[in-house]
């Protein structure tokens, strides 16, 4: 229950006071004061006991304010803080202070803290409880020799402290449970012969982190007021250590979350995929990312095959390793083998020195072979060996080298036809074709065009230092209606051209479109006097007749609705029942709209 504030907390036996957590201990857990008030680094090896003593002296000096205890039957009792006097205990406090900077794992820190405490006060058993930030409940975080029965009672004592956290924050000390009527009802005290125990809150600043419970079952030990003094000082320092470790874990978790978000952002910022046609692609990419399975990406030129390959790599198990890409069609056949597999010095005329191939460069990572269908039969044979054996042999060498590489290939050819024609190895085809990702052409995913356009405008505005005021809406219509034989790559080039030619603080207008998109300025017989609109998920253009001169919203909405109804009726050959079903209307509802929009008469 974080966030509890209040003046100095007090508990039982004669109006004595338990101070709030030591500000110097908590705020300066990386620096402490010596006895003369000087600032000395905690990690300074000189006289750690003196430094811890100085902190505790300040703690005692600042203790003030008294509050009466809750009565004889209260579990909690009031107590005035006093300095521990045992040098061993000063050393223990110093070790806990060191733990603030030396142990950042919360589990390890709680275990170490409890061990130090039990050794210092010679307790038989103990538990550290922490407050669950989500539920506000106490949960055991570290235990030593504790049975379930005692754990239940210790939880009850701790909850008693939590209940008082809004006002006075108590401690619990029972010197001798046999004569302490407060604990008669607790089963563990009687059946397990617990002779003495303490329960104290763990705080940091004004936040309650949890509690610590310790007990003794042997008759040789009874907890004293000195033990309580030590435990209070101990928990003040431990509270800072535990909060420090928790904060460190929060940072680690935040980093993990950010890395995950970055991975997802890579997929969706570089793979614009809101259309229905792209959803199977995204789903398949997600499924293959976490394995090293061989993937082949098929699609027309410019559909974004390398973007898919990079998304698979950068979001997968090999993300921290190299990603190496090569376009097999862009390199002379005589150089492809050397580029992929490397060569030995003197292996051929221009081999001036030893060279590592791309497969070796991509070891532990991913190699992307674009236009893999262009490889010669000789290179296909060597590629097959890499896939089968995980080995490459440099030109001019006889000893193979082992590589661990994920292979992602891409092609715009129909490799099955190439296999049938004898120009591509059948065994290699099956090795590359384990998982196939098929990319649709841009004309089949027109809904993505406005998103792609926006993405490219932002990208090239930054690259070319341009600040356009925005985009004329009519450009979206033109770009969406075009078939884009060069796919996303062609669209990207068109948008970059418009951005480069645009003026700062002015709209990007249709005048900047290339001739293939701009078309004639006057309406042709084919175009008539109507505009067209493409709806998301629907490649069929919607004719909007009479929209040109209309500026008010309602008439425009009516024209749009009328155009949609007429097109659906046409598609369903005038069948109102099936048309209504497609539009999610009843037949009566459809008739009502047709009358309202003037398609049907009132009769």
Coordinates of C-alpha atoms in Angstrom, one line a residue:
X1 CA 0.0 0.0 0.0
X2 CA 2.3 2.7 -1.2
X3 CA 1.8 6.4 -0.5
X4 CA 1.0 6.4 3.2
X5 CA 2.2 9.5 5.0
X6 CA 2.1 10.8 8.5
X7 CA 4.1 12.1 11.3
X8 CA 6.5 10.0 13.4
X9 CA 4.9 6.6 14.0
X10 CA 4.8 5.3 17.6
X11 CA 3.9 2.1 19.4
X12 CA 3.4 0.5 23.0
X13 CA 5.1 0.4 26.4
X14 CA 5.1 3.8 27.7
X15 CA 4.5 6.4 25.0
X16 CA 7.8 5.7 23.3
X17 CA 8.3 6.6 19.6
X18 CA 9.2 4.8 16.4
X19 CA 10.4 7.4 14.0
X20 CA 9.6 7.7 10.3
X21 CA 12.2 6.0 7.9
X22 CA 15.5 7.7 8.2
X23 CA 15.7 10.3 5.4
X24 CA 19.5 10.1 5.4
X25 CA 19.5 6.3 5.1
X26 CA 16.9 6.3 2.3
X27 CA 17.9 9.4 0.3
X28 CA 21.6 8.8 0.7
X29 CA 21.8 5.1 0.3
X30 CA 24.7 5.6 -2.0
X31 CA 26.3 8.2 0.3
X32 CA 26.4 8.2 4.1
X33 CA 27.5 10.6 6.8
X34 CA 30.4 10.0 9.1
X35 CA 30.1 10.8 12.8
X36 CA 31.4 14.4 12.3
X37 CA 28.9 15.1 9.5
X38 CA 31.2 14.7 6.6
X39 CA 30.0 13.0 3.3
X40 CA 31.8 9.7 2.8
X41 CA 31.2 7.3 -0.1
X42 CA 29.6 4.0 1.1
X43 CA 32.1 2.1 -0.9
X44 CA 35.0 3.8 0.9
X45 CA 36.8 0.9 2.8
X46 CA 37.7 3.1 5.7
X47 CA 35.7 2.5 8.9
X48 CA 32.3 1.4 7.7
X49 CA 31.0 1.0 11.2
X50 CA 31.6 4.6 12.0
X51 CA 29.7 5.7 8.9
X52 CA 26.7 3.5 9.7
X53 CA 26.8 4.7 13.3
X54 CA 26.7 8.3 12.0
X55 CA 23.5 7.5 10.0
X56 CA 21.8 5.9 12.9
X57 CA 22.8 8.7 15.3
X58 CA 21.1 11.2 13.0
X59 CA 18.1 8.8 12.8
X60 CA 17.8 8.8 16.6
X61 CA 18.4 12.6 16.9
X62 CA 15.6 13.3 14.4
X63 CA 13.0 11.0 16.1
X64 CA 10.2 13.0 17.6
X65 CA 6.6 13.2 18.5
X66 CA 4.7 10.7 20.7
X67 CA 1.4 8.9 20.1
X68 CA -0.3 6.8 22.7
X69 CA -0.5 3.0 22.0
X70 CA -3.7 1.3 21.1
X71 CA -4.3 -0.5 24.5
X72 CA -3.3 -3.7 26.1
X73 CA -5.0 -6.0 23.6
X74 CA -3.5 -4.2 20.5
X75 CA -1.1 -6.4 18.5
X76 CA 1.1 -3.4 17.9
X77 CA 3.0 -1.5 20.6
X78 CA 4.8 1.8 20.8
X79 CA 8.6 2.0 20.9
X80 CA 11.3 4.6 21.1
X81 CA 14.1 4.0 18.7
X82 CA 17.6 3.5 20.1
X83 CA 20.9 2.8 18.4
X84 CA 22.2 -0.8 18.2
X85 CA 25.2 -1.2 20.4
X86 CA 26.7 -4.5 19.0
X87 CA 29.6 -4.0 16.5
X88 CA 28.5 -7.1 14.6
X89 CA 25.2 -5.5 14.0
X90 CA 26.8 -2.3 12.7
X91 CA 28.7 -4.5 10.3
X92 CA 25.4 -6.2 9.2
X93 CA 23.8 -2.8 8.6
X94 CA 26.8 -1.9 6.5
X95 CA 26.5 -5.1 4.5
X96 CA 22.8 -4.3 3.8
X97 CA 23.8 -0.8 2.7
X98 CA 26.3 -2.3 0.3
X99 CA 23.6 -4.5 -1.0
X100 CA 21.8 -1.4 -2.3
X101 CA 24.4 -1.1 -5.1
X102 CA 25.6 -4.7 -5.4
X103 CA 22.4 -6.8 -5.7
X104 CA 19.8 -5.7 -8.3
X105 CA 17.8 -8.9 -8.6
X106 CA 14.8 -8.6 -6.2
X107 CA 14.6 -12.3 -5.4
X108 CA 18.4 -12.6 -4.7
X109 CA 18.3 -9.4 -2.6
X110 CA 15.3 -10.6 -0.5
X111 CA 17.0 -13.9 0.2
X112 CA 20.3 -12.3 1.1
X113 CA 18.6 -9.7 3.3
X114 CA 16.7 -12.3 5.3
X115 CA 19.9 -14.4 5.8
X116 CA 21.8 -11.4 7.1
X117 CA 19.0 -10.5 9.5
X118 CA 18.5 -14.0 10.9
X119 CA 22.3 -14.3 11.5
X120 CA 22.5 -10.9 13.2
X121 CA 19.7 -11.4 15.7
X122 CA 20.1 -15.1 16.1
X123 CA 16.5 -15.8 15.0
X124 CA 15.3 -19.3 14.2
X125 CA 12.9 -18.5 11.4
X126 CA 11.8 -15.5 9.3
X127 CA 9.7 -14.2 6.4
X128 CA 9.8 -11.1 4.3
X129 CA 6.4 -10.1 2.9
X130 CA 6.0 -7.6 0.1
X131 CA 2.9 -5.7 -0.9
X132 CA 1.6 -6.8 -4.3
X133 CA 1.2 -3.4 -6.2
X134 CA -1.8 -4.8 -8.2
X135 CA -3.9 -6.3 -5.4
X136 CA -2.5 -4.5 -2.3
X137 CA -2.2 -7.8 -0.5
X138 CA 0.8 -9.1 1.3
X139 CA 2.7 -12.0 -0.4
X140 CA 5.6 -14.0 1.2
X141 CA 8.7 -13.1 -0.9
X142 CA 11.4 -14.9 1.1
X143 CA 11.1 -17.5 3.9
X144 CA 13.4 -19.5 6.2
X145 CA 12.2 -22.6 8.1
X146 CA 8.6 -21.3 8.1
X147 CA 5.6 -23.7 8.1
X148 CA 2.2 -22.9 6.7
X149 CA 0.6 -22.4 10.1
X150 CA 3.1 -19.8 11.1
X151 CA 3.0 -18.2 7.7
X152 CA -0.8 -17.6 8.2
X153 CA -0.3 -16.1 11.6
X154 CA 2.6 -14.0 10.4
X155 CA 0.4 -12.7 7.6
X156 CA -2.2 -11.7 10.1
X157 CA 0.4 -9.8 12.2
X158 CA 1.6 -8.1 9.0
X159 CA -1.9 -7.2 7.9
X160 CA -2.4 -5.6 11.4
X161 CA 0.5 -3.3 10.5
X162 CA -1.0 -2.6 7.1
X163 CA -4.4 -1.7 8.6
X164 CA -2.7 1.0 10.7
X165 CA -0.6 2.3 7.8
X166 CA -2.9 5.2 7.2
X167 CA -2.2 6.6 10.6
X168 CA 0.4 5.4 13.1
X169 CA 2.6 2.7 11.6
X170 CA 3.3 0.1 14.3
X171 CA 5.8 -2.6 15.1
X172 CA 5.1 -5.8 16.9
X173 CA 7.4 -7.2 19.6
X174 CA 6.5 -10.1 22.0
X175 CA 9.4 -10.6 24.4
X176 CA 7.8 -13.8 25.8
X177 CA 4.6 -15.1 24.1
X178 CA 3.7 -17.3 27.1
X179 CA 2.7 -14.3 29.2
X180 CA 1.5 -12.1 26.3
X181 CA -2.3 -12.2 26.2
X182 CA -2.3 -10.4 22.8
X183 CA -1.4 -13.7 21.0
X184 CA -3.4 -16.3 22.9
X185 CA -5.7 -16.9 20.0
X186 CA -2.9 -17.6 17.5
X187 CA -2.5 -21.4 17.0
X188 CA 1.1 -21.3 15.9
X189 CA 2.3 -19.6 19.1
X190 CA 1.0 -22.5 21.2
X191 CA 1.4 -25.5 19.0
X192 CA 4.8 -24.6 17.6
X193 CA 6.1 -23.2 20.9
X194 CA 7.1 -19.8 19.5
X195 CA 8.7 -18.1 22.5
X196 CA 9.4 -14.7 21.1
X197 CA 8.8 -12.9 17.8
X198 CA 8.9 -9.5 16.1
X199 CA 7.1 -8.0 13.0
X200 CA 8.2 -4.7 11.6
X201 CA 7.2 -2.7 8.5
X202 CA 9.6 -2.2 5.6
X203 CA 9.3 1.3 4.1
X204 CA 11.0 3.5 1.6
X205 CA 10.3 7.3 1.9
X206 CA 6.5 7.3 2.6
X207 CA 5.8 4.0 0.8
X208 CA 5.1 0.8 2.6
X209 CA 6.9 -2.0 0.8
X210 CA 6.1 -4.9 3.1
X211 CA 6.9 -6.4 6.4
X212 CA 9.5 -8.7 8.0
X213 CA 8.6 -11.4 10.6
X214 CA 11.2 -13.2 12.7
X215 CA 10.7 -15.6 15.6
X216 CA 12.6 -17.9 18.1
X217 CA 11.3 -21.3 19.2
X218 CA 14.3 -22.2 21.3
X219 CA 14.3 -21.2 25.0
X220 CA 17.8 -19.9 24.7
X221 CA 16.7 -16.7 22.9
X222 CA 14.2 -13.9 23.8
X223 CA 14.0 -10.9 21.6
X224 CA 14.9 -7.7 23.4
X225 CA 14.4 -4.0 22.8
X226 CA 17.9 -3.9 21.4
X227 CA 16.8 -6.5 18.8
X228 CA 13.8 -4.4 17.9
X229 CA 16.0 -1.3 17.6
X230 CA 18.3 -3.2 15.2
X231 CA 15.4 -4.6 13.2
X232 CA 13.9 -1.1 12.7
X233 CA 17.2 0.3 11.5
X234 CA 17.7 -2.8 9.4
X235 CA 14.3 -2.5 7.6
X236 CA 14.9 1.2 6.9
X237 CA 18.0 0.4 5.0
X238 CA 16.6 -2.8 3.5
X239 CA 13.6 -0.8 2.2
X240 CA 15.9 1.4 0.1
X241 CA 17.7 -1.7 -1.2
X242 CA 14.4 -3.5 -2.1
X243 CA 13.0 -0.4 -3.8
X244 CA 16.2 0.1 -5.7
X245 CA 16.1 -3.5 -7.0
X246 CA 12.4 -3.2 -7.8
X247 CA 13.1 0.0 -9.8
X248 CA 15.9 -1.8 -11.6
X249 CA 13.5 -4.6 -12.6
X250 CA 11.0 -2.0 -13.8
X251 CA 13.6 -0.5 -16.0
X252 CA 14.5 -3.9 -17.4
X253 CA 10.9 -4.7 -18.0
X254 CA 10.4 -1.4 -19.7
X255 CA 13.4 -2.1 -21.9
X256 CA 11.9 -5.5 -22.9
X257 CA 8.6 -3.9 -23.6
X258 CA 10.2 -1.2 -25.7
X259 CA 12.2 -3.8 -27.7
X260 CA 9.0 -5.7 -28.3
X261 CA 7.2 -2.6 -29.4
X262 CA 10.2 -1.7 -31.7
X263 CA 10.0 -5.1 -33.2
X264 CA 6.3 -4.8 -33.8
X265 CA 6.8 -1.2 -35.1
X266 CA 9.3 -2.5 -37.6
X267 CA 6.8 -4.9 -39.0
X268 CA 4.0 -2.4 -39.3
X269 CA 5.9 0.7 -40.2
X270 CA 7.8 -1.0 -43.0
X271 CA 5.1 -3.5 -43.9
X272 CA 1.9 -1.4 -44.4
X273 CA -0.7 -4.1 -44.3
X274 CA -4.2 -3.0 -43.4
X275 CA -5.9 -4.5 -46.4
X276 CA -7.6 -7.9 -46.3
X277 CA -5.3 -9.2 -49.0
X278 CA -2.3 -8.6 -46.8
X279 CA -3.6 -10.1 -43.5
X280 CA -2.6 -13.7 -44.5
X281 CA 0.9 -12.4 -45.2
X282 CA 1.2 -10.7 -41.8
X283 CA -0.2 -13.8 -40.0
X284 CA 2.3 -16.1 -41.8
X285 CA 5.2 -13.7 -41.1
X286 CA 4.4 -13.7 -37.4
X287 CA 4.3 -17.5 -37.4
X288 CA 7.7 -18.0 -39.0
X289 CA 9.6 -15.3 -37.2
X290 CA 10.5 -17.3 -34.1
X291 CA 12.0 -20.2 -36.0
X292 CA 14.8 -20.6 -38.4
X293 CA 12.8 -22.3 -41.1
X294 CA 13.7 -21.6 -44.7
X295 CA 11.3 -19.2 -46.4
X296 CA 10.6 -18.4 -50.0
X297 CA 8.9 -15.1 -50.8
X298 CA 7.0 -15.0 -54.1
X299 CA 5.5 -11.9 -55.8
X300 CA 5.8 -9.5 -58.7
X301 CA 8.7 -7.1 -58.9
X302 CA 8.4 -4.2 -56.5
X303 CA 5.9 -5.9 -54.1
X304 CA 8.2 -5.6 -51.1
X305 CA 9.9 -9.0 -50.8
X306 CA 13.0 -7.6 -49.1
X307 CA 10.8 -5.7 -46.6
X308 CA 9.2 -9.0 -45.7
X309 CA 12.6 -10.7 -45.4
X310 CA 13.9 -8.0 -43.1
X311 CA 10.7 -8.1 -41.0
X312 CA 11.2 -11.9 -40.5
X313 CA 14.8 -11.4 -39.5
X314 CA 14.5 -8.4 -37.2
X315 CA 11.6 -9.9 -35.3
X316 CA 13.0 -13.4 -35.0
X317 CA 15.5 -15.4 -32.9
X318 CA 18.4 -14.2 -35.1
X319 CA 17.6 -10.5 -34.8
X320 CA 20.9 -9.6 -33.1
X321 CA 22.9 -11.3 -35.8
X322 CA 23.8 -10.2 -39.4
X323 CA 21.2 -9.7 -42.1
X324 CA 22.9 -10.0 -45.5
X325 CA 21.1 -9.4 -48.8
X326 CA 22.2 -10.1 -52.4
X327 CA 20.3 -9.6 -55.7
X328 CA 21.4 -12.6 -57.7
X329 CA 20.2 -11.0 -61.0
X330 CA 22.1 -7.8 -60.5
X331 CA 25.6 -9.5 -60.6
X332 CA 27.5 -11.1 -63.4
X333 CA 27.3 -14.9 -63.3
X334 CA 31.1 -15.1 -63.0
X335 CA 31.1 -13.1 -59.7
X336 CA 28.0 -14.6 -58.0
X337 CA 29.8 -17.8 -56.8
X338 CA 32.7 -15.8 -55.4
X339 CA 30.4 -13.3 -53.7
X340 CA 28.3 -16.0 -52.1
X341 CA 30.9 -18.6 -51.1
X342 CA 34.2 -16.6 -51.1
X343 CA 37.5 -17.5 -52.7
X344 CA 41.2 -18.2 -51.9
X345 CA 43.9 -15.9 -53.0
X346 CA 45.1 -16.9 -56.5
X347 CA 42.1 -19.0 -57.2
X348 CA 41.5 -17.0 -60.4
X349 CA 43.0 -14.0 -62.1
X350 CA 41.5 -11.2 -60.0
X351 CA 41.7 -13.1 -56.7
X352 CA 44.3 -10.9 -55.1
X353 CA 43.5 -11.9 -51.5
X354 CA 41.5 -14.3 -49.5
X355 CA 37.8 -13.4 -49.4
X356 CA 35.0 -14.4 -47.1
X357 CA 31.7 -15.1 -48.9
X358 CA 28.3 -13.7 -47.9
X359 CA 27.3 -17.0 -46.3
X360 CA 30.2 -16.8 -43.9
X361 CA 29.4 -13.1 -43.3
X362 CA 25.9 -14.1 -42.4
X363 CA 26.9 -16.9 -40.0
X364 CA 24.4 -17.1 -37.1
X365 CA 22.2 -14.6 -39.0
X366 CA 20.1 -14.5 -42.2
X367 CA 21.0 -14.3 -45.8
X368 CA 18.4 -13.0 -48.3
X369 CA 18.8 -14.3 -51.9
X370 CA 16.7 -12.0 -54.1
X371 CA 15.9 -13.3 -57.6
X372 CA 17.2 -16.8 -56.7
X373 CA 15.8 -18.2 -60.0
X374 CA 18.6 -16.4 -61.8
X375 CA 21.3 -18.6 -60.3
X376 CA 23.4 -20.8 -62.7
X377 CA 23.3 -24.6 -62.3
X378 CA 26.8 -24.6 -60.8
X379 CA 25.8 -22.1 -58.1
X380 CA 22.5 -23.9 -57.5
X381 CA 24.5 -27.1 -56.7
X382 CA 26.7 -25.3 -54.1
X383 CA 23.6 -23.6 -52.6
X384 CA 22.0 -27.0 -52.2
X385 CA 25.0 -28.2 -50.2
X386 CA 24.7 -25.2 -47.9
X387 CA 21.1 -26.0 -47.2
X388 CA 21.7 -29.8 -46.8
X389 CA 25.0 -29.8 -44.9
X390 CA 25.4 -26.3 -43.6
X391 CA 28.8 -26.1 -45.3
X392 CA 30.5 -23.7 -47.8
X393 CA 33.7 -24.2 -49.8
X394 CA 35.5 -21.2 -51.0
X395 CA 36.7 -21.2 -54.6
X396 CA 40.2 -22.6 -54.7
X397 CA 39.8 -24.6 -51.5
X398 CA 38.9 -28.2 -50.8
X399 CA 38.0 -28.0 -47.1
X400 CA 34.4 -27.0 -46.3
X401 CA 33.6 -24.4 -43.6
X402 CA 30.6 -24.8 -41.4
X403 CA 28.0 -22.1 -41.3
X404 CA 24.7 -21.7 -39.5
X405 CA 22.6 -19.4 -41.7
X406 CA 18.9 -18.9 -42.2
X407 CA 18.1 -18.7 -45.9
X408 CA 15.2 -16.5 -47.2
X409 CA 14.9 -16.4 -50.9
X410 CA 12.7 -14.4 -53.3
X411 CA 11.6 -14.7 -56.9
X412 CA 9.2 -13.2 -59.3
X413 CA 9.4 -16.3 -61.5
X414 CA 7.2 -19.4 -61.3
X415 CA 9.9 -21.8 -60.1
X416 CA 7.7 -24.9 -60.6
X417 CA 7.6 -24.0 -64.3
X418 CA 11.4 -23.5 -64.2
X419 CA 11.8 -27.0 -62.7
X420 CA 9.6 -28.5 -65.4
X421 CA 11.7 -26.7 -68.0
X422 CA 14.9 -28.1 -66.5
X423 CA 16.4 -24.7 -65.7
X424 CA 16.1 -25.0 -61.9
X425 CA 17.1 -27.9 -59.8
X426 CA 14.1 -29.8 -58.4
X427 CA 15.9 -30.8 -55.1
X428 CA 16.9 -27.2 -54.5
X429 CA 13.4 -26.0 -55.2
X430 CA 12.0 -28.2 -52.4
X431 CA 14.8 -27.1 -50.0
X432 CA 13.9 -23.4 -50.6
X433 CA 10.2 -24.0 -50.7
X434 CA 9.6 -25.1 -47.1
X435 CA 7.4 -22.1 -46.3
X436 CA 6.1 -19.8 -49.1
X437 CA 4.9 -16.3 -48.5
X438 CA 3.0 -15.0 -51.5
X439 CA 2.8 -11.2 -51.8
X440 CA -0.2 -9.8 -53.7
X441 CA 0.4 -7.0 -56.3
X442 CA -0.5 -3.5 -55.2
X443 CA -3.6 -3.4 -57.5
X444 CA -5.1 -6.2 -55.3
X445 CA -4.5 -4.2 -52.1
X446 CA -5.6 -0.7 -53.1
X447 CA -6.8 0.0 -49.5
X448 CA -3.1 0.2 -48.5
X449 CA -2.3 2.9 -51.0
X450 CA -3.3 5.9 -48.9
X451 CA -1.3 4.5 -45.9
X452 CA 1.7 3.8 -48.1
X453 CA 1.4 7.3 -49.6
X454 CA 1.4 8.9 -46.2
X455 CA 4.3 6.8 -45.0
X456 CA 6.4 7.7 -48.1
X457 CA 5.5 11.4 -47.8
X458 CA 6.8 11.5 -44.2
X459 CA 9.9 9.5 -45.2
X460 CA 10.9 11.6 -48.1
X461 CA 10.0 14.9 -46.5
X462 CA 12.6 14.2 -43.9
X463 CA 15.1 12.9 -46.4
X464 CA 14.8 15.9 -48.7
X465 CA 14.2 18.5 -45.9
X466 CA 10.8 19.4 -47.2
X467 CA 7.8 20.7 -45.2
X468 CA 4.7 20.4 -47.4
X469 CA 1.5 21.7 -45.8
X470 CA -0.3 18.5 -46.8
X471 CA -1.7 16.5 -49.7
X472 CA -4.6 17.4 -51.9
X473 CA -7.3 14.8 -51.4
X474 CA -7.7 14.3 -55.2
X475 CA -4.2 12.9 -55.3
X476 CA -5.4 9.9 -53.2
X477 CA -8.1 9.2 -55.7
X478 CA -5.6 9.3 -58.6
X479 CA -3.1 7.1 -56.8
X480 CA -5.7 4.6 -55.7
X481 CA -7.3 4.3 -59.2
X482 CA -3.9 3.5 -60.9
X483 CA -2.9 -0.1 -61.4
X484 CA 0.8 0.3 -60.5
X485 CA 2.5 -2.3 -62.7
X486 CA 5.7 -1.7 -60.7
X487 CA 3.8 -2.1 -57.5
X488 CA 5.0 -0.5 -54.2
X489 CA 8.4 0.4 -55.6
X490 CA 6.7 2.4 -58.4
X491 CA 4.3 4.1 -56.0
X492 CA 7.3 5.0 -53.7
X493 CA 9.1 6.6 -56.6
X494 CA 6.1 8.6 -57.6
X495 CA 5.6 9.9 -54.1
X496 CA 9.3 10.8 -53.7
X497 CA 9.1 12.7 -57.0
X498 CA 6.1 14.8 -55.8
X499 CA 7.8 15.5 -52.4
X500 CA 11.0 16.6 -54.1
X501 CA 9.2 19.0 -56.4
X502 CA 6.8 20.4 -53.7
X503 CA 7.2 23.7 -52.0
X504 CA 7.4 24.2 -48.3
X505 CA 4.1 25.1 -46.5
X506 CA 2.1 24.4 -49.7
X507 CA -0.2 21.5 -50.5
X508 CA 1.1 18.7 -52.7
X509 CA -1.3 19.1 -55.7
X510 CA -2.3 17.0 -58.7
X511 CA -0.1 19.3 -60.8
X512 CA 2.9 17.4 -59.4
X513 CA 1.7 14.0 -60.5
X514 CA 3.6 12.4 -63.4
X515 CA 1.9 12.3 -66.8
X516 CA 0.8 8.7 -66.5
X517 CA -1.3 9.7 -63.5
X518 CA -2.4 13.2 -64.3
X519 CA -4.4 12.4 -67.4
X520 CA -6.4 15.0 -69.5
X521 CA -7.7 18.0 -67.6
X522 CA -11.1 18.0 -69.4
X523 CA -13.6 15.2 -68.9
X524 CA -13.6 12.6 -71.7
X525 CA -16.6 10.7 -73.0
X526 CA -15.3 7.6 -71.0
X527 CA -15.0 9.6 -67.8
X528 CA -18.2 11.6 -68.2
X529 CA -19.1 14.1 -65.4
X530 CA -18.8 11.7 -62.5
X531 CA -16.1 11.0 -60.1
X532 CA -15.1 7.6 -58.7
X533 CA -14.3 6.4 -55.2
X534 CA -12.7 3.1 -54.0
X535 CA -13.8 1.8 -50.7
X536 CA -11.5 -0.1 -48.3
X537 CA -11.7 -3.8 -49.1
X538 CA -13.6 -3.2 -52.3
X539 CA -11.7 -2.9 -55.6
X540 CA -14.8 -1.9 -57.5
X541 CA -15.0 1.8 -58.1
X542 CA -18.1 3.6 -56.9
X543 CA -19.5 6.2 -59.4
X544 CA -20.5 9.5 -57.7
X545 CA -22.7 11.3 -60.2
X546 CA -23.6 14.9 -59.5
X547 CA -21.1 15.4 -56.7
X548 CA -19.0 18.1 -58.4
X549 CA -21.2 21.1 -57.7
X550 CA -22.4 20.0 -54.3
X551 CA -20.7 21.4 -51.1
X552 CA -23.1 20.7 -48.3
X553 CA -22.6 17.5 -46.2
X554 CA -26.1 16.0 -46.2
X555 CA -26.6 16.1 -50.0
X556 CA -23.2 14.6 -50.5
X557 CA -23.9 11.8 -48.1
X558 CA -27.2 11.1 -49.9
X559 CA -25.5 11.0 -53.2
X560 CA -22.9 8.6 -51.8
X561 CA -25.6 6.3 -50.3
X562 CA -27.6 6.4 -53.6
X563 CA -24.5 5.4 -55.6
X564 CA -23.8 2.6 -53.3
X565 CA -27.4 1.2 -53.4
X566 CA -27.5 1.5 -57.2
X567 CA -24.3 -0.4 -57.6
X568 CA -25.3 -3.2 -55.3
X569 CA -28.7 -3.5 -57.0
X570 CA -26.8 -3.8 -60.4
X571 CA -24.5 -6.4 -59.0
X572 CA -27.5 -8.4 -57.7
X573 CA -29.4 -8.0 -61.0
X574 CA -32.1 -6.0 -59.2
X575 CA -32.8 -8.7 -56.6
X576 CA -33.7 -6.6 -53.5
X577 CA -33.6 -9.5 -51.1
X578 CA -30.0 -10.4 -51.8
X579 CA -29.0 -6.7 -52.1
X580 CA -30.5 -6.0 -48.7
X581 CA -28.7 -9.0 -47.1
X582 CA -25.3 -7.8 -48.5
X583 CA -25.9 -4.3 -47.1
X584 CA -27.1 -5.6 -43.7
X585 CA -30.6 -4.3 -44.2
X586 CA -34.1 -5.7 -44.2
X587 CA -36.0 -5.7 -47.5
X588 CA -38.4 -3.2 -46.1
X589 CA -35.4 -1.0 -44.9
X590 CA -33.9 -1.1 -48.4
X591 CA -37.2 -0.1 -50.0
X592 CA -37.5 2.8 -47.5
X593 CA -34.0 4.1 -48.5
X594 CA -34.7 3.7 -52.2
X595 CA -37.8 5.8 -51.9
X596 CA -36.1 8.4 -49.7
X597 CA -33.2 8.8 -52.2
X598 CA -35.6 9.0 -55.2
X599 CA -34.7 5.7 -56.8
X600 CA -38.2 4.4 -56.3
X601 CA -41.5 6.3 -56.3
X602 CA -43.7 6.4 -53.2
X603 CA -46.2 4.1 -54.9

